[in-house]
Structures are given as C-alpha cells and as structure tokens.
Amino acid sequence: MGSEKNNEYETWYFINGIKVASITVNIDCTYCSSTSSIIKNWLGLHAYSVEPINEVEMKDYKLARVNIAYEQSAAGQIKNENSIPNELHYFFTNDNKTFIDFAIYKNELINENSDKIAKSLVIR
C-alpha cells in the first residue's frame, strides 16, 4: 500500500492490519542538510532522538540511524492520552536534496536485523 504526492512517495508495510514499517522518498527537499533538521521538519517539533544519532558515510549517500520518541503535549497529558511509542528511523540523504526515510514503528521488530535491512537497501 502507498501514496504519492508532488515530491514524495510512500509505501507502508502491514502485519495483521497493523502498520509496522514504511519507506518514504522525498525529492527536492529543502531541509535535508542535517539529521536534526530532518527530525524537526519531517517528524515535527515534538520529535527528538532518544540516543546519539549514528551516521555512516556510504558510497553515494549518508545513512543516519535515529531512535525517535515524541514529547506529549500538555493537553495530551491532561487528557491522559497514550503517548506515541518510539520509532526507529533510517534517513538516507545525498547532495541532491533527496532523502529516504525507512521507519519501523513496531518495537518488537527493532533488533539487529533492522540495521542489516537498512544497510541492504539499494539507493539509486
């Protein structure tokens, strides 16, 4: 399943009807100069990295592994709303203002294989 917008294409992966992962390609991105800029502009002001960002220079792009958590708004806290669970994002960026976000939303799927899958993706 997926969607397409002007400069963006997204594909979702489901297990038993639950969205567990996605890959989003964003072309002509004006804010992909740094991982922190991508976090704030792509995921929102309430998103932050739980642990140090691990960045690796690959042949034609940079790969950043980021464990994301979200601050709950004051209104959400007052309403006792459930907070969004952590997400694991792999940001692939290059010099052409393109970035790809490979995201895993299900904590049970985040393990040593997650890194292997991300590093095995072929970026063209």
PDB file of N, CA and C in Angstrom, residues 58-121:
ATOM      1  N   MET A  58      28.159   6.362   3.319  1.00  0.00           N
ATOM      2  CA  MET A  58      28.142   5.266   2.364  1.00  0.00           C
ATOM      3  C   MET A  58      28.731   5.794   1.046  1.00  0.00           C
ATOM      4  N   LYS A  59      28.677   5.002   0.000  1.00  0.00           N
ATOM      5  CA  LYS A  59      29.296   5.395  -1.269  1.00  0.00           C
ATOM      6  C   LYS A  59      28.703   6.692  -1.828  1.00  0.00           C
ATOM      7  N   ASP A  60      27.396   6.748  -2.009  1.00  0.00           N
ATOM      8  CA  ASP A  60      26.764   7.909  -2.639  1.00  0.00           C
ATOM      9  C   ASP A  60      25.804   8.655  -1.727  1.00  0.00           C
ATOM     10  N   TYR A  61      25.754   8.281  -0.472  1.00  0.00           N
ATOM     11  CA  TYR A  61      24.802   8.900   0.444  1.00  0.00           C
ATOM     12  C   TYR A  61      25.251   8.712   1.885  1.00  0.00           C
ATOM     13  N   LYS A  62      24.564   9.397   2.776  1.00  0.00           N
ATOM     14  CA  LYS A  62      24.810   9.257   4.210  1.00  0.00           C
ATOM     15  C   LYS A  62      23.611   8.519   4.808  1.00  0.00           C
ATOM     16  N   LEU A  63      23.873   7.599   5.719  1.00  0.00           N
ATOM     17  CA  LEU A  63      22.826   6.846   6.405  1.00  0.00           C
ATOM     18  C   LEU A  63      22.861   7.214   7.883  1.00  0.00           C
ATOM     19  N   ALA A  64      21.730   7.685   8.401  1.00  0.00           N
ATOM     20  CA  ALA A  64      21.627   8.040   9.822  1.00  0.00           C
ATOM     21  C   ALA A  64      20.590   7.138  10.481  1.00  0.00           C
ATOM     22  N   ARG A  65      20.981   6.517  11.596  1.00  0.00           N
ATOM     23  CA  ARG A  65      20.068   5.670  12.375  1.00  0.00           C
ATOM     24  C   ARG A  65      19.626   6.484  13.582  1.00  0.00           C
ATOM     25  N   VAL A  66      18.299   6.682  13.713  1.00  0.00           N
ATOM     26  CA  VAL A  66      17.776   7.562  14.750  1.00  0.00           C
ATOM     27  C   VAL A  66      16.607   6.887  15.461  1.00  0.00           C
ATOM     28  N   ASN A  67      16.731   6.729  16.773  1.00  0.00           N
ATOM     29  CA  ASN A  67      15.637   6.208  17.593  1.00  0.00           C
ATOM     30  C   ASN A  67      14.826   7.413  18.062  1.00  0.00           C
ATOM     31  N   ILE A  68      13.589   7.530  17.587  1.00  0.00           N
ATOM     32  CA  ILE A  68      12.763   8.714  17.813  1.00  0.00           C
ATOM     33  C   ILE A  68      11.715   8.466  18.893  1.00  0.00           C
ATOM     34  N   ALA A  69      11.566   9.451  19.762  1.00  0.00           N
ATOM     35  CA  ALA A  69      10.459   9.486  20.722  1.00  0.00           C
ATOM     36  C   ALA A  69       9.745  10.814  20.526  1.00  0.00           C
ATOM     37  N   TYR A  70       8.553  10.910  21.056  1.00  0.00           N
ATOM     38  CA  TYR A  70       7.757  12.131  20.920  1.00  0.00           C
ATOM     39  C   TYR A  70       7.369  12.645  22.292  1.00  0.00           C
ATOM     40  N   GLU A  71       7.585  13.953  22.512  1.00  0.00           N
ATOM     41  CA  GLU A  71       7.111  14.593  23.739  1.00  0.00           C
ATOM     42  C   GLU A  71       5.599  14.711  23.640  1.00  0.00           C
ATOM     43  N   GLN A  72       4.931  14.398  24.723  1.00  0.00           N
ATOM     44  CA  GLN A  72       3.479  14.526  24.726  1.00  0.00           C
ATOM     45  C   GLN A  72       3.099  15.966  25.046  1.00  0.00           C
ATOM     46  N   SER A  73       2.119  16.480  24.345  1.00  0.00           N
ATOM     47  CA  SER A  73       1.686  17.857  24.586  1.00  0.00           C
ATOM     48  C   SER A  73       1.054  17.967  25.970  1.00  0.00           C
ATOM     49  N   ALA A  74       0.993  19.182  26.489  1.00  0.00           N
ATOM     50  CA  ALA A  74       0.359  19.413  27.794  1.00  0.00           C
ATOM     51  C   ALA A  74      -1.105  18.995  27.752  1.00  0.00           C
ATOM     52  N   ALA A  75      -1.781  19.300  26.643  1.00  0.00           N
ATOM     53  CA  ALA A  75      -3.192  18.912  26.517  1.00  0.00           C
ATOM     54  C   ALA A  75      -3.333  17.395  26.534  1.00  0.00           C
ATOM     55  N   GLY A  76      -2.418  16.708  25.856  1.00  0.00           N
ATOM     56  CA  GLY A  76      -2.443  15.247  25.851  1.00  0.00           C
ATOM     57  C   GLY A  76      -2.208  14.666  27.229  1.00  0.00           C
ATOM     58  N   GLN A  77      -1.319  15.300  28.000  1.00  0.00           N
ATOM     59  CA  GLN A  77      -1.064  14.840  29.364  1.00  0.00           C
ATOM     60  C   GLN A  77      -2.294  15.025  30.238  1.00  0.00           C
ATOM     61  N   ILE A  78      -2.955  16.171  30.103  1.00  0.00           N
ATOM     62  CA  ILE A  78      -4.150  16.443  30.903  1.00  0.00           C
ATOM     63  C   ILE A  78      -5.247  15.441  30.562  1.00  0.00           C
ATOM     64  N   LYS A  79      -5.374  15.099  29.290  1.00  0.00           N
ATOM     65  CA  LYS A  79      -6.413  14.163  28.845  1.00  0.00           C
ATOM     66  C   LYS A  79      -6.021  12.706  29.077  1.00  0.00           C
ATOM     67  N   ASN A  80      -4.823  12.468  29.612  1.00  0.00           N
ATOM     68  CA  ASN A  80      -4.309  11.109  29.826  1.00  0.00           C
ATOM     69  C   ASN A  80      -4.254  10.301  28.528  1.00  0.00           C
ATOM     70  N   GLU A  81      -3.915  10.971  27.421  1.00  0.00           N
ATOM     71  CA  GLU A  81      -3.794  10.276  26.146  1.00  0.00           C
ATOM     72  C   GLU A  81      -2.528   9.426  26.139  1.00  0.00           C
ATOM     73  N   ASN A  82      -2.597   8.313  25.437  1.00  0.00           N
ATOM     74  CA  ASN A  82      -1.412   7.475  25.295  1.00  0.00           C
ATOM     75  C   ASN A  82      -0.376   8.203  24.452  1.00  0.00           C
ATOM     76  N   SER A  83       0.875   8.125  24.864  1.00  0.00           N
ATOM     77  CA  SER A  83       1.928   8.752  24.071  1.00  0.00           C
ATOM     78  C   SER A  83       2.278   7.839  22.899  1.00  0.00           C
ATOM     79  N   ILE A  84       2.852   8.424  21.869  1.00  0.00           N
ATOM     80  CA  ILE A  84       3.253   7.667  20.683  1.00  0.00           C
ATOM     81  C   ILE A  84       4.471   6.822  21.053  1.00  0.00           C
ATOM     82  N   PRO A  85       4.465   5.520  20.730  1.00  0.00           N
ATOM     83  CA  PRO A  85       5.639   4.695  21.046  1.00  0.00           C
ATOM     84  C   PRO A  85       6.846   5.110  20.203  1.00  0.00           C
ATOM     85  N   ASN A  86       8.031   4.746  20.681  1.00  0.00           N
ATOM     86  CA  ASN A  86       9.259   5.070  19.949  1.00  0.00           C
ATOM     87  C   ASN A  86       9.230   4.460  18.556  1.00  0.00           C
ATOM     88  N   GLU A  87       9.942   5.110  17.649  1.00  0.00           N
ATOM     89  CA  GLU A  87      10.062   4.651  16.271  1.00  0.00           C
ATOM     90  C   GLU A  87      11.543   4.645  15.904  1.00  0.00           C
ATOM     91  N   LEU A  88      11.933   3.710  15.073  1.00  0.00           N
ATOM     92  CA  LEU A  88      13.305   3.667  14.579  1.00  0.00           C
ATOM     93  C   LEU A  88      13.299   4.154  13.132  1.00  0.00           C
ATOM     94  N   HIS A  89      14.067   5.199  12.855  1.00  0.00           N
ATOM     95  CA  HIS A  89      14.136   5.776  11.511  1.00  0.00           C
ATOM     96  C   HIS A  89      15.552   5.657  10.974  1.00  0.00           C
ATOM     97  N   TYR A  90      15.639   5.312   9.713  1.00  0.00           N
ATOM     98  CA  TYR A  90      16.898   5.331   8.976  1.00  0.00           C
ATOM     99  C   TYR A  90      16.735   6.387   7.889  1.00  0.00           C
ATOM    100  N   PHE A  91      17.513   7.454   7.974  1.00  0.00           N
ATOM    101  CA  PHE A  91      17.457   8.522   6.977  1.00  0.00           C
ATOM    102  C   PHE A  91      18.622   8.358   6.005  1.00  0.00           C
ATOM    103  N   PHE A  92      18.306   8.246   4.743  1.00  0.00           N
ATOM    104  CA  PHE A  92      19.297   8.198   3.680  1.00  0.00           C
ATOM    105  C   PHE A  92      19.275   9.562   3.006  1.00  0.00           C
ATOM    106  N   THR A  93      20.403  10.263   2.956  1.00  0.00           N
ATOM    107  CA  THR A  93      20.452  11.583   2.321  1.00  0.00           C
ATOM    108  C   THR A  93      21.602  11.638   1.327  1.00  0.00           C
ATOM    109  N   ASN A  94      21.429  12.495   0.317  1.00  0.00           N
ATOM    110  CA  ASN A  94      22.513  12.728  -0.636  1.00  0.00           C
ATOM    111  C   ASN A  94      22.610  14.220  -0.914  1.00  0.00           C
ATOM    112  N   ASP A  95      23.478  14.597  -1.816  1.00  0.00           N
ATOM    113  CA  ASP A  95      23.697  16.020  -2.113  1.00  0.00           C
ATOM    114  C   ASP A  95      22.637  16.612  -3.035  1.00  0.00           C
ATOM    115  N   ASN A  96      21.731  15.799  -3.518  1.00  0.00           N
ATOM    116  CA  ASN A  96      20.736  16.263  -4.486  1.00  0.00           C
ATOM    117  C   ASN A  96      19.410  16.650  -3.847  1.00  0.00           C
ATOM    118  N   LYS A  97      19.412  16.968  -2.564  1.00  0.00           N
ATOM    119  CA  LYS A  97      18.201  17.359  -1.843  1.00  0.00           C
ATOM    120  C   LYS A  97      17.136  16.262  -1.855  1.00  0.00           C
ATOM    121  N   THR A  98      17.583  15.026  -1.787  1.00  0.00           N
ATOM    122  CA  THR A  98      16.673  13.896  -1.711  1.00  0.00           C
ATOM    123  C   THR A  98      16.940  13.169  -0.403  1.00  0.00           C
ATOM    124  N   PHE A  99      15.881  12.757   0.280  1.00  0.00           N
ATOM    125  CA  PHE A  99      16.091  11.879   1.419  1.00  0.00           C
ATOM    126  C   PHE A  99      15.049  10.779   1.419  1.00  0.00           C
ATOM    127  N   ILE A 100      15.454   9.656   1.973  1.00  0.00           N
ATOM    128  CA  ILE A 100      14.581   8.497   2.104  1.00  0.00           C
ATOM    129  C   ILE A 100      14.489   8.180   3.587  1.00  0.00           C
ATOM    130  N   ASP A 101      13.285   7.943   4.060  1.00  0.00           N
ATOM    131  CA  ASP A 101      13.046   7.588   5.457  1.00  0.00           C
ATOM    132  C   ASP A 101      12.514   6.165   5.500  1.00  0.00           C
ATOM    133  N   PHE A 102      13.319   5.245   6.029  1.00  0.00           N
ATOM    134  CA  PHE A 102      12.883   3.874   6.284  1.00  0.00           C
ATOM    135  C   PHE A 102      12.563   3.827   7.767  1.00  0.00           C
ATOM    136  N   ALA A 103      11.283   3.661   8.105  1.00  0.00           N
ATOM    137  CA  ALA A 103      10.845   3.737   9.501  1.00  0.00           C
ATOM    138  C   ALA A 103      10.235   2.417   9.949  1.00  0.00           C
ATOM    139  N   ILE A 104      10.553   2.040  11.192  1.00  0.00           N
ATOM    140  CA  ILE A 104       9.974   0.846  11.810  1.00  0.00           C
ATOM    141  C   ILE A 104       9.192   1.312  13.031  1.00  0.00           C
ATOM    142  N   TYR A 105       7.900   1.000  13.057  1.00  0.00           N
ATOM    143  CA  TYR A 105       7.010   1.505  14.098  1.00  0.00           C
ATOM    144  C   TYR A 105       6.741   0.502  15.208  1.00  0.00           C
ATOM    145  N   LYS A 106       7.057  -0.746  15.003  1.00  0.00           N
ATOM    146  CA  LYS A 106       6.741  -1.798  15.978  1.00  0.00           C
ATOM    147  C   LYS A 106       8.011  -2.169  16.726  1.00  0.00           C
ATOM    148  N   ASN A 107       8.054  -1.874  18.023  1.00  0.00           N
ATOM    149  CA  ASN A 107       9.266  -2.122  18.815  1.00  0.00           C
ATOM    150  C   ASN A 107       9.706  -3.579  18.779  1.00  0.00           C
ATOM    151  N   GLU A 108       8.754  -4.499  18.640  1.00  0.00           N
ATOM    152  CA  GLU A 108       9.110  -5.923  18.598  1.00  0.00           C
ATOM    153  C   GLU A 108       9.943  -6.268  17.359  1.00  0.00           C
ATOM    154  N   LEU A 109       9.887  -5.421  16.335  1.00  0.00           N
ATOM    155  CA  LEU A 109      10.633  -5.677  15.101  1.00  0.00           C
ATOM    156  C   LEU A 109      11.992  -4.992  15.075  1.00  0.00           C
ATOM    157  N   ILE A 110      12.285  -4.194  16.091  1.00  0.00           N
ATOM    158  CA  ILE A 110      13.565  -3.489  16.141  1.00  0.00           C
ATOM    159  C   ILE A 110      14.589  -4.397  16.812  1.00  0.00           C
ATOM    160  N   ASN A 111      15.548  -4.866  16.023  1.00  0.00           N
ATOM    161  CA  ASN A 111      16.602  -5.739  16.533  1.00  0.00           C
ATOM    162  C   ASN A 111      17.812  -5.615  15.615  1.00  0.00           C
ATOM    163  N   GLU A 112      18.766  -6.513  15.756  1.00  0.00           N
ATOM    164  CA  GLU A 112      19.987  -6.416  14.949  1.00  0.00           C
ATOM    165  C   GLU A 112      19.693  -6.556  13.458  1.00  0.00           C
ATOM    166  N   ASN A 113      18.589  -7.201  13.104  1.00  0.00           N
ATOM    167  CA  ASN A 113      18.238  -7.333  11.691  1.00  0.00           C
ATOM    168  C   ASN A 113      17.779  -6.012  11.081  1.00  0.00           C
ATOM    169  N   SER A 114      17.286  -5.096  11.904  1.00  0.00           N
ATOM    170  CA  SER A 114      16.840  -3.795  11.394  1.00  0.00           C
ATOM    171  C   SER A 114      17.989  -3.073  10.694  1.00  0.00           C
ATOM    172  N   ASP A 115      19.157  -3.053  11.326  1.00  0.00           N
ATOM    173  CA  ASP A 115      20.328  -2.405  10.728  1.00  0.00           C
ATOM    174  C   ASP A 115      20.742  -3.110   9.433  1.00  0.00           C
ATOM    175  N   LYS A 116      20.696  -4.436   9.442  1.00  0.00           N
ATOM    176  CA  LYS A 116      21.076  -5.195   8.245  1.00  0.00           C
ATOM    177  C   LYS A 116      20.135  -4.887   7.086  1.00  0.00           C
ATOM    178  N   ILE A 117      18.843  -4.807   7.379  1.00  0.00           N
ATOM    179  CA  ILE A 117      17.869  -4.496   6.331  1.00  0.00           C
ATOM    180  C   ILE A 117      18.130  -3.104   5.775  1.00  0.00           C
ATOM    181  N   ALA A 118      18.317  -2.121   6.660  1.00  0.00           N
ATOM    182  CA  ALA A 118      18.551  -0.739   6.213  1.00  0.00           C
ATOM    183  C   ALA A 118      19.803  -0.650   5.346  1.00  0.00           C
ATOM    184  N   LYS A 119      20.878  -1.297   5.767  1.00  0.00           N
ATOM    185  CA  LYS A 119      22.129  -1.226   5.011  1.00  0.00           C
ATOM    186  C   LYS A 119      22.052  -1.990   3.691  1.00  0.00           C
ATOM    187  N   SER A 120      21.096  -2.924   3.588  1.00  0.00           N
ATOM    188  CA  SER A 120      20.979  -3.703   2.357  1.00  0.00           C
ATOM    189  C   SER A 120      20.117  -3.022   1.297  1.00  0.00           C
ATOM    190  N   LEU A 121      19.387  -1.959   1.677  1.00  0.00           N
ATOM    191  CA  LEU A 121      18.558  -1.263   0.698  1.00  0.00           C
ATOM    192  C   LEU A 121      19.443  -0.636  -0.373  1.00  0.00           C
TER     193      LEU A 121
END
